[in-house]
PDB file of C-alpha atoms in Angstrom:
ATOM      1  CA  MET A   1      89.871  74.406  68.892  1.00 57.00           C
ATOM      2  CA  TRP A   2      92.551  74.877  71.333  1.00 60.00           C
ATOM      3  CA  ARG A   3      92.573  78.867  71.465  1.00 61.00           C
ATOM      4  CA  GLN A   4      88.799  78.065  72.679  1.00 66.00           C
ATOM      5  CA  ARG A   5      90.185  75.107  74.926  1.00 70.00           C
ATOM      6  CA  ALA A   6      93.070  77.837  76.039  1.00 65.00           C
ATOM      7  CA  ARG A   7      90.469  80.010  76.891  1.00 59.00           C
ATOM      8  CA  GLU A   8      88.333  77.549  79.228  1.00 63.00           C
ATOM      9  CA  SER A   9      91.352  76.939  81.627  1.00 65.00           C
ATOM     10  CA  GLY A  10      92.044  80.306  81.891  1.00 63.00           C
ATOM     11  CA  ILE A  11      95.077  80.760  80.333  1.00 75.00           C
ATOM     12  CA  GLU A  12      95.664  84.412  78.278  1.00 74.00           C
ATOM     13  CA  MET A  13      97.944  83.963  74.731  1.00 79.00           C
ATOM     14  CA  PHE A  14     100.265  86.454  73.629  1.00 78.00           C
ATOM     15  CA  ALA A  15     101.334  86.114  70.167  1.00 78.00           C
ATOM     16  CA  ILE A  16     104.428  87.986  68.923  1.00 79.00           C
ATOM     17  CA  GLY A  17     105.933  88.267  65.356  1.00 77.00           C
ATOM     18  CA  VAL A  18     109.027  89.160  64.434  1.00 76.00           C
ATOM     19  CA  GLY A  19     109.907  89.995  60.681  1.00 74.00           C
ATOM     20  CA  ARG A  20     108.506  87.809  57.942  1.00 75.00           C
ATOM     21  CA  VAL A  21     105.471  86.711  59.554  1.00 74.00           C
ATOM     22  CA  ASP A  22     102.184  85.433  58.706  1.00 78.00           C
ATOM     23  CA  MET A  23      99.929  88.117  61.088  1.00 79.00           C
ATOM     24  CA  THR A  24      96.259  85.512  60.399  1.00 82.00           C
ATOM     25  CA  THR A  25      98.396  82.873  61.887  1.00 79.00           C
ATOM     26  CA  LEU A  26      99.833  85.323  65.196  1.00 72.00           C
ATOM     27  CA  LYS A  27      96.110  86.113  65.171  1.00 79.00           C
ATOM     28  CA  GLN A  28      94.607  82.757  65.371  1.00 78.00           C
ATOM     29  CA  MET A  29      97.297  81.912  68.097  1.00 78.00           C
ATOM     30  CA  ALA A  30      96.041  84.575  70.116  1.00 75.00           C
ATOM     31  CA  SER A  31      93.161  85.817  72.926  1.00 79.00           C
ATOM     32  CA  GLU A  32      90.836  88.222  72.425  1.00 79.00           C
ATOM     33  CA  PRO A  33      90.960  91.395  72.142  1.00 79.00           C
ATOM     34  CA  LEU A  34      93.362  91.029  69.668  1.00 77.00           C
ATOM     35  CA  ASP A  35      94.323  94.473  69.607  1.00 76.00           C
ATOM     36  CA  ASP A  36      95.931  92.956  73.188  1.00 72.00           C
ATOM     37  CA  HIS A  37      97.171  90.509  72.751  1.00 74.00           C
ATOM     38  CA  VAL A  38      98.810  90.340  68.793  1.00 77.00           C
ATOM     39  CA  ASP A  39     102.290  92.112  68.130  1.00 78.00           C
ATOM     40  CA  TYR A  40     104.718  92.882  65.221  1.00 72.00           C
ATOM     41  CA  VAL A  41     108.158  94.401  65.319  1.00 70.00           C
ATOM     42  CA  GLU A  42     110.420  94.430  62.782  1.00 71.00           C
ATOM     43  CA  SER A  43     113.215  92.482  63.837  1.00 70.00           C
ATOM     44  CA  TYR A  44     114.805  91.486  67.231  1.00 68.00           C
ATOM     45  CA  SER A  45     116.409  94.277  68.233  1.00 64.00           C
ATOM     46  CA  VAL A  46     113.679  96.546  68.644  1.00 62.00           C
ATOM     47  CA  ILE A  47     111.742  93.757  70.663  1.00 66.00           C
ATOM     48  CA  GLU A  48     112.728  95.429  73.677  1.00 66.00           C
ATOM     49  CA  LYS A  49     109.903  97.974  72.685  1.00 64.00           C
ATOM     50  CA  LEU A  50     107.150  95.390  73.981  1.00 66.00           C
ATOM     51  CA  THR A  51     109.505  95.422  77.677  1.00 64.00           C
ATOM     52  CA  LYS A  52     106.764  97.926  79.335  1.00 58.00           C
ATOM     53  CA  LYS A  53     103.715  96.281  77.597  1.00 61.00           C
ATOM     54  CA  PHE A  54     104.422  92.986  79.354  1.00 61.00           C
ATOM     55  CA  GLN A  55     105.275  94.450  82.417  1.00 57.00           C
ATOM     56  CA  GLU A  56     101.938  96.334  82.847  1.00 55.00           C
ATOM     57  CA  ALA A  57     100.362  92.802  82.011  1.00 56.00           C
ATOM     58  CA  PHE A  58     102.488  90.252  83.517  1.00 54.00           C
ATOM     59  CA  CYS A  59     102.756  92.418  86.611  1.00 52.00           C
ATOM     60  CA  VAL A  60     100.274  92.891  90.390  1.00 50.00           C
ATOM     61  CA  SER A  61      99.669  96.466  91.030  1.00 59.00           C
ATOM     62  CA  ASP A  62     101.642  98.764  92.982  1.00 73.00           C
ATOM     63  CA  LEU A  63     101.146  97.478  96.285  1.00 75.00           C
ATOM     64  CA  CYS A  64     103.812 100.406  97.891  1.00 83.00           C
ATOM     65  CA  ALA A  65     100.624 102.851  95.905  1.00 79.00           C
ATOM     66  CA  THR A  66      97.822 100.431  97.187  1.00 73.00           C
ATOM     67  CA  GLY A  67      99.516 100.719 101.105  1.00 73.00           C
ATOM     68  CA  ASP A  68      98.956  96.970 100.789  1.00 72.00           C
ATOM     69  CA  HIS A  69     102.722  96.576 102.420  1.00 80.00           C
ATOM     70  CA  ASP A  70     104.058  96.213 105.929  1.00 83.00           C
ATOM     71  CA  CYS A  71     106.996  98.920 105.709  1.00 89.00           C
ATOM     72  CA  ALA A  72     107.450 101.095 108.855  1.00 86.00           C
ATOM     73  CA  GLN A  73     108.898 103.582 106.511  1.00 88.00           C
ATOM     74  CA  VAL A  74     109.332 104.090 102.926  1.00 89.00           C
ATOM     75  CA  CYS A  75     107.894 101.690 100.628  1.00 90.00           C
ATOM     76  CA  ILE A  76     110.172 100.871  97.302  1.00 88.00           C
ATOM     77  CA  SER A  77     108.192  99.461  94.288  1.00 83.00           C
ATOM     78  CA  ALA A  78     109.689  96.373  92.267  1.00 76.00           C
ATOM     79  CA  PRO A  79     107.728  94.185  89.487  1.00 68.00           C
ATOM     80  CA  GLY A  80     105.001  92.525  91.620  1.00 65.00           C
ATOM     81  CA  SER A  81     106.418  92.586  94.415  1.00 77.00           C
ATOM     82  CA  TYR A  82     108.708  95.311  97.140  1.00 83.00           C
ATOM     83  CA  LYS A  83     111.009  96.504  99.702  1.00 87.00           C
ATOM     84  CA  CYS A  84     111.054  98.291 102.367  1.00 89.00           C
ATOM     85  CA  ALA A  85     114.078 101.482 102.944  1.00 87.00           C
ATOM     86  CA  CYS A  86     114.579 103.793 105.946  1.00 84.00           C
ATOM     87  CA  LYS A  87     114.669 107.607 106.314  1.00 78.00           C
ATOM     88  CA  ASP A  88     118.190 109.230 106.692  1.00 65.00           C
ATOM     89  CA  GLY A  89     119.264 108.782 110.235  1.00 58.00           C
ATOM     90  CA  PHE A  90     117.526 105.338 110.223  1.00 70.00           C
ATOM     91  CA  THR A  91     118.748 101.837 109.864  1.00 72.00           C
ATOM     92  CA  LEU A  92     116.676  98.568 108.533  1.00 77.00           C
ATOM     93  CA  LEU A  93     116.847  95.825 111.169  1.00 75.00           C
ATOM     94  CA  GLU A  94     116.956  92.159 109.901  1.00 70.00           C
ATOM     95  CA  ASP A  95     113.258  91.625 109.675  1.00 76.00           C
ATOM     96  CA  GLY A  96     113.754  93.766 106.842  1.00 82.00           C
ATOM     97  CA  ARG A  97     110.743  95.862 107.628  1.00 83.00           C
ATOM     98  CA  SER A  98     111.229  98.037 110.745  1.00 81.00           C
ATOM     99  CA  CYS A  99     114.197 100.770 111.241  1.00 77.00           C
ATOM    100  CA  SER A 100     116.026 102.087 113.654  1.00 68.00           C
ATOM    101  CA  ALA A 101     117.445 105.517 114.577  1.00 65.00           C
ATOM    102  CA  CYS A 102     119.842 103.904 116.888  1.00 57.00           C
ATOM    103  CA  SER A 103     120.533  99.692 116.050  1.00 48.00           C
ATOM    104  CA  ALA A 104     123.572  99.534 117.347  1.00 54.00           C
ATOM    105  CA  ALA A 105     123.303 100.522 120.681  1.00 71.00           C
ATOM    106  CA  ALA A 106     123.101  98.475 123.290  1.00 87.00           C
ATOM    107  CA  THR A 107     119.732  98.263 124.706  1.00 92.00           C
ATOM    108  CA  ASP A 108     118.202  95.983 128.318  1.00 96.00           C
ATOM    109  CA  VAL A 109     114.483  96.752 127.723  1.00 96.00           C
ATOM    110  CA  VAL A 110     111.872  94.771 130.355  1.00 97.00           C
ATOM    111  CA  PHE A 111     108.070  94.477 129.551  1.00 97.00           C
ATOM    112  CA  LEU A 112     105.947  94.510 132.677  1.00 97.00           C
ATOM    113  CA  ILE A 113     102.407  93.144 131.179  1.00 96.00           C
ATOM    114  CA  ASP A 114      99.504  93.053 132.873  1.00 96.00           C
ATOM    115  CA  GLY A 115      97.644  90.078 133.408  1.00 95.00           C
ATOM    116  CA  SER A 116      94.600  90.612 135.722  1.00 94.00           C
ATOM    117  CA  LYS A 117      91.244  88.904 135.407  1.00 93.00           C
ATOM    118  CA  SER A 118      89.478  92.111 133.561  1.00 92.00           C
ATOM    119  CA  VAL A 119      92.627  91.898 130.598  1.00 94.00           C
ATOM    120  CA  ARG A 120      90.332  88.684 129.716  1.00 94.00           C
ATOM    121  CA  PRO A 121      92.121  85.961 127.636  1.00 94.00           C
ATOM    122  CA  GLU A 122      91.509  85.964 124.483  1.00 95.00           C
ATOM    123  CA  ASN A 123      92.562  89.887 124.611  1.00 94.00           C
ATOM    124  CA  PHE A 124      96.044  88.352 126.531  1.00 96.00           C
ATOM    125  CA  GLU A 125      96.556  86.692 123.397  1.00 96.00           C
ATOM    126  CA  LEU A 126      96.408  90.134 121.163  1.00 95.00           C
ATOM    127  CA  VAL A 127      99.069  91.576 124.253  1.00 96.00           C
ATOM    128  CA  LYS A 128     101.289  89.025 123.584  1.00 96.00           C
ATOM    129  CA  LYS A 129     101.175  89.719 119.744  1.00 95.00           C
ATOM    130  CA  TRP A 130     101.271  93.376 120.615  1.00 95.00           C
ATOM    131  CA  ILE A 131     104.372  92.616 122.326  1.00 96.00           C
ATOM    132  CA  ASN A 132     106.077  90.503 119.429  1.00 94.00           C
ATOM    133  CA  LEU A 133     105.290  93.149 117.590  1.00 92.00           C
ATOM    134  CA  ILE A 134     108.029  95.714 119.437  1.00 93.00           C
ATOM    135  CA  VAL A 135     110.484  92.869 119.871  1.00 93.00           C
ATOM    136  CA  ASP A 136     110.157  92.574 115.594  1.00 90.00           C
ATOM    137  CA  LYS A 137     111.786  96.355 115.797  1.00 87.00           C
ATOM    138  CA  LEU A 138     114.499  95.685 118.118  1.00 89.00           C
ATOM    139  CA  ASP A 139     118.003  94.065 116.795  1.00 87.00           C
ATOM    140  CA  VAL A 140     117.906  91.695 119.364  1.00 91.00           C
ATOM    141  CA  ALA A 141     121.333  90.258 119.980  1.00 90.00           C
ATOM    142  CA  GLU A 142     124.028  89.491 122.595  1.00 91.00           C
ATOM    143  CA  THR A 143     125.376  92.392 122.031  1.00 89.00           C
ATOM    144  CA  ARG A 144     122.716  94.844 120.815  1.00 91.00           C
ATOM    145  CA  ALA A 145     119.015  94.870 122.631  1.00 93.00           C
ATOM    146  CA  HIS A 146     118.080  92.181 125.811  1.00 96.00           C
ATOM    147  CA  VAL A 147     114.674  91.939 126.898  1.00 97.00           C
ATOM    148  CA  GLY A 148     113.211  90.891 129.527  1.00 97.00           C
ATOM    149  CA  LEU A 149     109.503  90.048 130.437  1.00 98.00           C
ATOM    150  CA  VAL A 150     107.392  90.366 133.595  1.00 98.00           C
ATOM    151  CA  GLN A 151     103.604  89.610 134.903  1.00 97.00           C
ATOM    152  CA  TYR A 152     101.904  90.883 137.380  1.00 97.00           C
ATOM    153  CA  SER A 153      98.331  90.715 138.429  1.00 96.00           C
ATOM    154  CA  SER A 154      97.851  90.474 142.777  1.00 95.00           C
ATOM    155  CA  ALA A 155     101.250  89.372 142.709  1.00 96.00           C
ATOM    156  CA  VAL A 156     104.389  89.570 140.130  1.00 97.00           C
ATOM    157  CA  LYS A 157     106.004  87.426 137.900  1.00 96.00           C
ATOM    158  CA  GLN A 158     109.059  87.029 136.066  1.00 97.00           C
ATOM    159  CA  GLU A 159     108.575  85.463 132.705  1.00 97.00           C
ATOM    160  CA  PHE A 160     112.335  85.172 131.527  1.00 97.00           C
ATOM    161  CA  PRO A 161     115.416  87.631 132.989  1.00 97.00           C
ATOM    162  CA  LEU A 162     117.273  89.838 130.443  1.00 97.00           C
ATOM    163  CA  GLY A 163     119.964  88.136 128.757  1.00 94.00           C
ATOM    164  CA  ARG A 164     118.135  84.542 127.900  1.00 96.00           C
ATOM    165  CA  PHE A 165     116.973  84.417 124.688  1.00 96.00           C
ATOM    166  CA  ASN A 166     119.272  86.592 122.520  1.00 92.00           C
ATOM    167  CA  SER A 167     117.003  85.485 118.926  1.00 93.00           C
ATOM    168  CA  LYS A 168     114.337  86.888 117.983  1.00 93.00           C
ATOM    169  CA  LYS A 169     112.776  83.837 117.185  1.00 94.00           C
ATOM    170  CA  ASP A 170     113.667  81.987 120.412  1.00 96.00           C
ATOM    171  CA  LEU A 171     112.362  85.201 122.334  1.00 96.00           C
ATOM    172  CA  LYS A 172     108.950  85.563 120.589  1.00 96.00           C
ATOM    173  CA  ASP A 173     108.740  81.524 121.173  1.00 97.00           C
ATOM    174  CA  ALA A 174     108.924  82.321 125.014  1.00 97.00           C
ATOM    175  CA  VAL A 175     106.524  85.497 124.803  1.00 97.00           C
ATOM    176  CA  LYS A 176     103.640  83.449 122.986  1.00 96.00           C
ATOM    177  CA  LYS A 177     104.284  80.645 125.834  1.00 96.00           C
ATOM    178  CA  MET A 178     103.356  82.733 128.774  1.00 97.00           C
ATOM    179  CA  ALA A 179     100.508  81.428 130.651  1.00 96.00           C
ATOM    180  CA  TYR A 180      97.627  84.108 131.314  1.00 96.00           C
ATOM    181  CA  MET A 181      97.737  84.836 135.223  1.00 95.00           C
ATOM    182  CA  GLU A 182      94.566  86.199 136.124  1.00 90.00           C
ATOM    183  CA  ARG A 183      93.273  87.662 139.569  1.00 91.00           C
ATOM    184  CA  GLY A 184      93.883  92.033 140.632  1.00 93.00           C
ATOM    185  CA  THR A 185      96.380  95.264 139.148  1.00 94.00           C
ATOM    186  CA  MET A 186      98.989  95.888 141.503  1.00 96.00           C
ATOM    187  CA  THR A 187     101.107  97.914 138.978  1.00 96.00           C
ATOM    188  CA  GLY A 188     102.777  99.585 141.915  1.00 96.00           C
ATOM    189  CA  GLN A 189     104.240  96.143 143.080  1.00 97.00           C
ATOM    190  CA  ALA A 190     105.568  95.390 139.858  1.00 97.00           C
ATOM    191  CA  LEU A 191     106.565  98.851 139.700  1.00 97.00           C
ATOM    192  CA  ARG A 192     109.111  98.215 142.868  1.00 97.00           C
ATOM    193  CA  TYR A 193     110.080  95.058 141.147  1.00 97.00           C
ATOM    194  CA  LEU A 194     111.163  96.511 138.165  1.00 96.00           C
ATOM    195  CA  LEU A 195     113.617  98.773 140.747  1.00 95.00           C
ATOM    196  CA  ASP A 196     114.695  96.319 142.694  1.00 95.00           C
ATOM    197  CA  SER A 197     114.707  92.972 140.619  1.00 96.00           C
ATOM    198  CA  SER A 198     115.227  93.589 136.809  1.00 96.00           C
ATOM    199  CA  PHE A 199     117.134  95.317 136.213  1.00 95.00           C
ATOM    200  CA  THR A 200     119.918  94.230 138.231  1.00 95.00           C
ATOM    201  CA  ALA A 201     123.140  92.379 137.324  1.00 95.00           C
ATOM    202  CA  SER A 202     121.766  89.226 138.903  1.00 95.00           C
ATOM    203  CA  GLN A 203     118.724  89.244 136.813  1.00 95.00           C
ATOM    204  CA  GLY A 204     121.481  90.061 133.672  1.00 95.00           C
ATOM    205  CA  ALA A 205     121.244  94.141 133.560  1.00 95.00           C
ATOM    206  CA  ARG A 206     124.124  94.784 131.865  1.00 94.00           C
ATOM    207  CA  PRO A 207     126.186  97.952 133.587  1.00 93.00           C
ATOM    208  CA  GLY A 208     126.515 101.142 131.795  1.00 90.00           C
ATOM    209  CA  VAL A 209     123.727 100.350 129.414  1.00 92.00           C
ATOM    210  CA  PRO A 210     120.428 102.003 128.953  1.00 93.00           C
ATOM    211  CA  LYS A 211     117.205 100.676 130.356  1.00 95.00           C
ATOM    212  CA  VAL A 212     113.906 100.642 129.133  1.00 96.00           C
ATOM    213  CA  GLY A 213     110.333  99.735 130.928  1.00 97.00           C
ATOM    214  CA  ILE A 214     107.438  99.594 128.845  1.00 97.00           C
ATOM    215  CA  VAL A 215     104.308  98.930 130.898  1.00 97.00           C
ATOM    216  CA  PHE A 216     101.121  97.699 129.627  1.00 96.00           C
ATOM    217  CA  THR A 217      97.503  97.744 132.161  1.00 95.00           C
ATOM    218  CA  ASP A 218      94.006  97.801 131.787  1.00 93.00           C
ATOM    219  CA  GLY A 219      92.914  99.297 134.704  1.00 90.00           C
ATOM    220  CA  ARG A 220      93.067 101.364 137.713  1.00 94.00           C
ATOM    221  CA  SER A 221      96.140 100.196 139.933  1.00 94.00           C
ATOM    222  CA  GLN A 222      95.236  98.669 143.188  1.00 94.00           C
ATOM    223  CA  ASP A 223      98.058 100.130 144.986  1.00 95.00           C
ATOM    224  CA  TYR A 224     100.038 103.228 144.734  1.00 96.00           C
ATOM    225  CA  ILE A 225     102.325 103.877 142.157  1.00 95.00           C
ATOM    226  CA  GLY A 226     104.059 107.236 142.941  1.00 94.00           C
ATOM    227  CA  ASP A 227     106.764 106.556 144.562  1.00 96.00           C
ATOM    228  CA  ALA A 228     107.979 103.566 142.398  1.00 96.00           C
ATOM    229  CA  ALA A 229     107.215 105.709 138.865  1.00 96.00           C
ATOM    230  CA  LYS A 230     108.725 108.478 139.912  1.00 96.00           C
ATOM    231  CA  LYS A 231     111.974 106.292 141.557  1.00 96.00           C
ATOM    232  CA  ALA A 232     112.036 104.330 138.083  1.00 96.00           C
ATOM    233  CA  LYS A 233     112.693 107.795 136.310  1.00 94.00           C
ATOM    234  CA  GLU A 234     115.233 109.034 138.684  1.00 94.00           C
ATOM    235  CA  ASN A 235     117.441 105.949 138.675  1.00 94.00           C
ATOM    236  CA  GLY A 236     117.693 106.975 134.302  1.00 93.00           C
ATOM    237  CA  PHE A 237     114.546 104.465 133.314  1.00 95.00           C
ATOM    238  CA  LYS A 238     113.375 105.793 129.869  1.00 95.00           C
ATOM    239  CA  MET A 239     109.293 104.494 131.034  1.00 96.00           C
ATOM    240  CA  TYR A 240     106.786 103.925 128.225  1.00 96.00           C
ATOM    241  CA  ALA A 241     103.232 103.649 129.634  1.00 96.00           C
ATOM    242  CA  VAL A 242     100.453 101.986 127.315  1.00 95.00           C
ATOM    243  CA  GLY A 243      96.964 101.688 128.548  1.00 94.00           C
ATOM    244  CA  VAL A 244      93.808 100.491 126.425  1.00 94.00           C
ATOM    245  CA  GLY A 245      89.874 100.117 127.417  1.00 91.00           C
ATOM    246  CA  ASN A 246      89.656 101.178 131.238  1.00 91.00           C
ATOM    247  CA  ALA A 247      93.188 101.976 131.943  1.00 91.00           C
ATOM    248  CA  VAL A 248      93.822 105.554 133.778  1.00 93.00           C
ATOM    249  CA  GLU A 249      95.166 108.012 131.776  1.00 92.00           C
ATOM    250  CA  ASP A 250      96.152 109.877 134.975  1.00 94.00           C
ATOM    251  CA  GLU A 251      98.400 107.025 135.966  1.00 95.00           C
ATOM    252  CA  LEU A 252      99.955 106.246 132.814  1.00 95.00           C
ATOM    253  CA  ARG A 253     101.342 110.123 132.532  1.00 95.00           C
ATOM    254  CA  GLU A 254     102.569 109.370 136.285  1.00 96.00           C
ATOM    255  CA  ILE A 255     104.589 106.333 134.580  1.00 96.00           C
ATOM    256  CA  ALA A 256     105.428 107.623 130.941  1.00 96.00           C
ATOM    257  CA  SER A 257     109.139 109.941 130.855  1.00 94.00           C
ATOM    258  CA  GLU A 258     109.560 112.970 129.556  1.00 93.00           C
ATOM    259  CA  PRO A 259     108.529 114.076 127.505  1.00 91.00           C
ATOM    260  CA  THR A 260     105.307 112.208 127.795  1.00 92.00           C
ATOM    261  CA  ALA A 261     103.545 112.704 124.672  1.00 89.00           C
ATOM    262  CA  GLU A 262     105.888 110.209 123.282  1.00 90.00           C
ATOM    263  CA  HIS A 263     106.602 107.786 126.027  1.00 94.00           C
ATOM    264  CA  TYR A 264     102.084 107.203 126.695  1.00 93.00           C
ATOM    265  CA  PHE A 265     100.009 105.634 124.629  1.00 95.00           C
ATOM    266  CA  TYR A 266      95.962 104.675 125.527  1.00 94.00           C
ATOM    267  CA  THR A 267      93.740 103.363 123.865  1.00 92.00           C
ATOM    268  CA  ALA A 268      90.222 102.173 124.015  1.00 91.00           C
ATOM    269  CA  ASP A 269      90.080  98.850 122.409  1.00 91.00           C
ATOM    270  CA  PHE A 270      92.896  95.734 122.006  1.00 90.00           C
ATOM    271  CA  LYS A 271      92.323  95.424 118.800  1.00 89.00           C
ATOM    272  CA  SER A 272      93.711  98.725 118.104  1.00 88.00           C
ATOM    273  CA  MET A 273      97.040  98.044 119.875  1.00 90.00           C
ATOM    274  CA  ASN A 274      99.276  97.460 116.880  1.00 88.00           C
ATOM    275  CA  GLN A 275      98.961 101.144 116.001  1.00 89.00           C
ATOM    276  CA  ILE A 276     100.616 101.710 119.460  1.00 90.00           C
ATOM    277  CA  ALA A 277     103.408  98.830 118.377  1.00 88.00           C
ATOM    278  CA  LYS A 278     103.351 101.284 115.053  1.00 84.00           C
ATOM    279  CA  LYS A 279     104.438 104.519 116.949  1.00 86.00           C
ATOM    280  CA  LEU A 280     106.009 102.796 120.266  1.00 87.00           C
ATOM    281  CA  HIS A 281     109.949 103.550 118.993  1.00 79.00           C
ATOM    282  CA  VAL A 282     112.139 102.546 121.677  1.00 80.00           C
ATOM    283  CA  ASN A 283     115.320 104.699 119.928  1.00 65.00           C
ATOM    284  CA  ILE A 284     118.152 104.329 122.714  1.00 59.00           C
ATOM    285  CA  CYS A 285     121.558 105.619 121.256  1.00 56.00           C
ATOM    286  CA  GLU A 286     125.027 104.850 122.687  1.00 51.00           C
ATOM    287  CA  GLU A 287     126.346 107.868 124.285  1.00 49.00           C
ATOM    288  CA  GLU A 288     129.379 109.377 122.738  1.00 45.00           C
ATOM    289  CA  ASN A 289     132.598 108.600 124.968  1.00 45.00           C
ATOM    290  CA  PRO A 290     133.598 112.138 126.025  1.00 43.00           C
ATOM    291  CA  CYS A 291     137.253 110.349 126.760  1.00 46.00           C
ATOM    292  CA  GLU A 292     137.435 108.946 123.374  1.00 41.00           C
ATOM    293  CA  CYS A 293     136.842 112.579 121.968  1.00 40.00           C
ATOM    294  CA  GLU A 294     139.219 114.298 124.365  1.00 42.00           C
ATOM    295  CA  SER A 295     141.780 111.656 122.546  1.00 37.00           C
ATOM    296  CA  ILE A 296     140.806 112.906 119.329  1.00 33.00           C
ATOM    297  CA  MET A 297     141.062 116.403 119.884  1.00 37.00           C
ATOM    298  CA  LYS A 298     144.724 115.936 121.983  1.00 40.00           C
ATOM    299  CA  PHE A 299     145.504 113.698 118.405  1.00 36.00           C
ATOM    300  CA  GLN A 300     144.697 116.236 116.060  1.00 43.00           C
ATOM    301  CA  LYS A 301     146.704 119.156 118.765  1.00 42.00           C
ATOM    302  CA  LYS A 302     149.632 117.684 118.215  1.00 43.00           C
ATOM    303  CA  LYS A 303     149.793 116.762 114.343  1.00 44.00           C
ATOM    304  CA  LYS A 304     149.640 120.773 113.886  1.00 45.00           C
TER     305      LYS A 304
END
């Protein structure tokens, strides 16, 4: 009777006998089918033979094999779970899933985000989530990656400057609070703001630290972008251009650094932006100090 009650309660009963045991009693305790739920071993020393069987019975499917994971590069299966790893030459970041080729490099990253009327409020929320997906991939810290955020429409508004937030949590919370501006699309004006203000020392930019600009837009610019886009690249800024919907691909290519294929992204649908976040890798590496190399060479010559 109690076996019936266990079955009705959704409890799966296994019965294991060791040494001298009454098999009839084991079968009375076990769930159906009995062949899958009744086991017998000669002694405790060989009970490990049942390990594999129970791992298969108790563990969920291989999450790596099914693709039900969020690892950026490598997924390693574990019983009922998984863990992420990175390919050779990459470092696993503190989020436990993203990888960076240069996680130790200090980098100043500024987002220029289109807040024009054509984006629409529901899509603007998707854009904020997209920003935070990229933030997740950065090694945000006082001596590592600093992030600034600028929104533009008919005017330009600095949401927060570089270095104001040095933890991912604070940074992502600030992104979530960004209010939608609406109105026009003055991408050229936003690029000039990046040049004249965002990457200056007064706005938190650090001297000698690589600069990265990530420009997002959903439509054609209402002003000229050519001069500012060209100057940003001449100044050594690494520029990424991301377009959605009615964005003009020629403008995106004009903004993007070389090689263009690695710095320019387009999708027709805001709901597909997560795929761009996965592909966009801000891989800025610390440059080798030539003075340090020279010193090492001199030291080696002295030893000889």
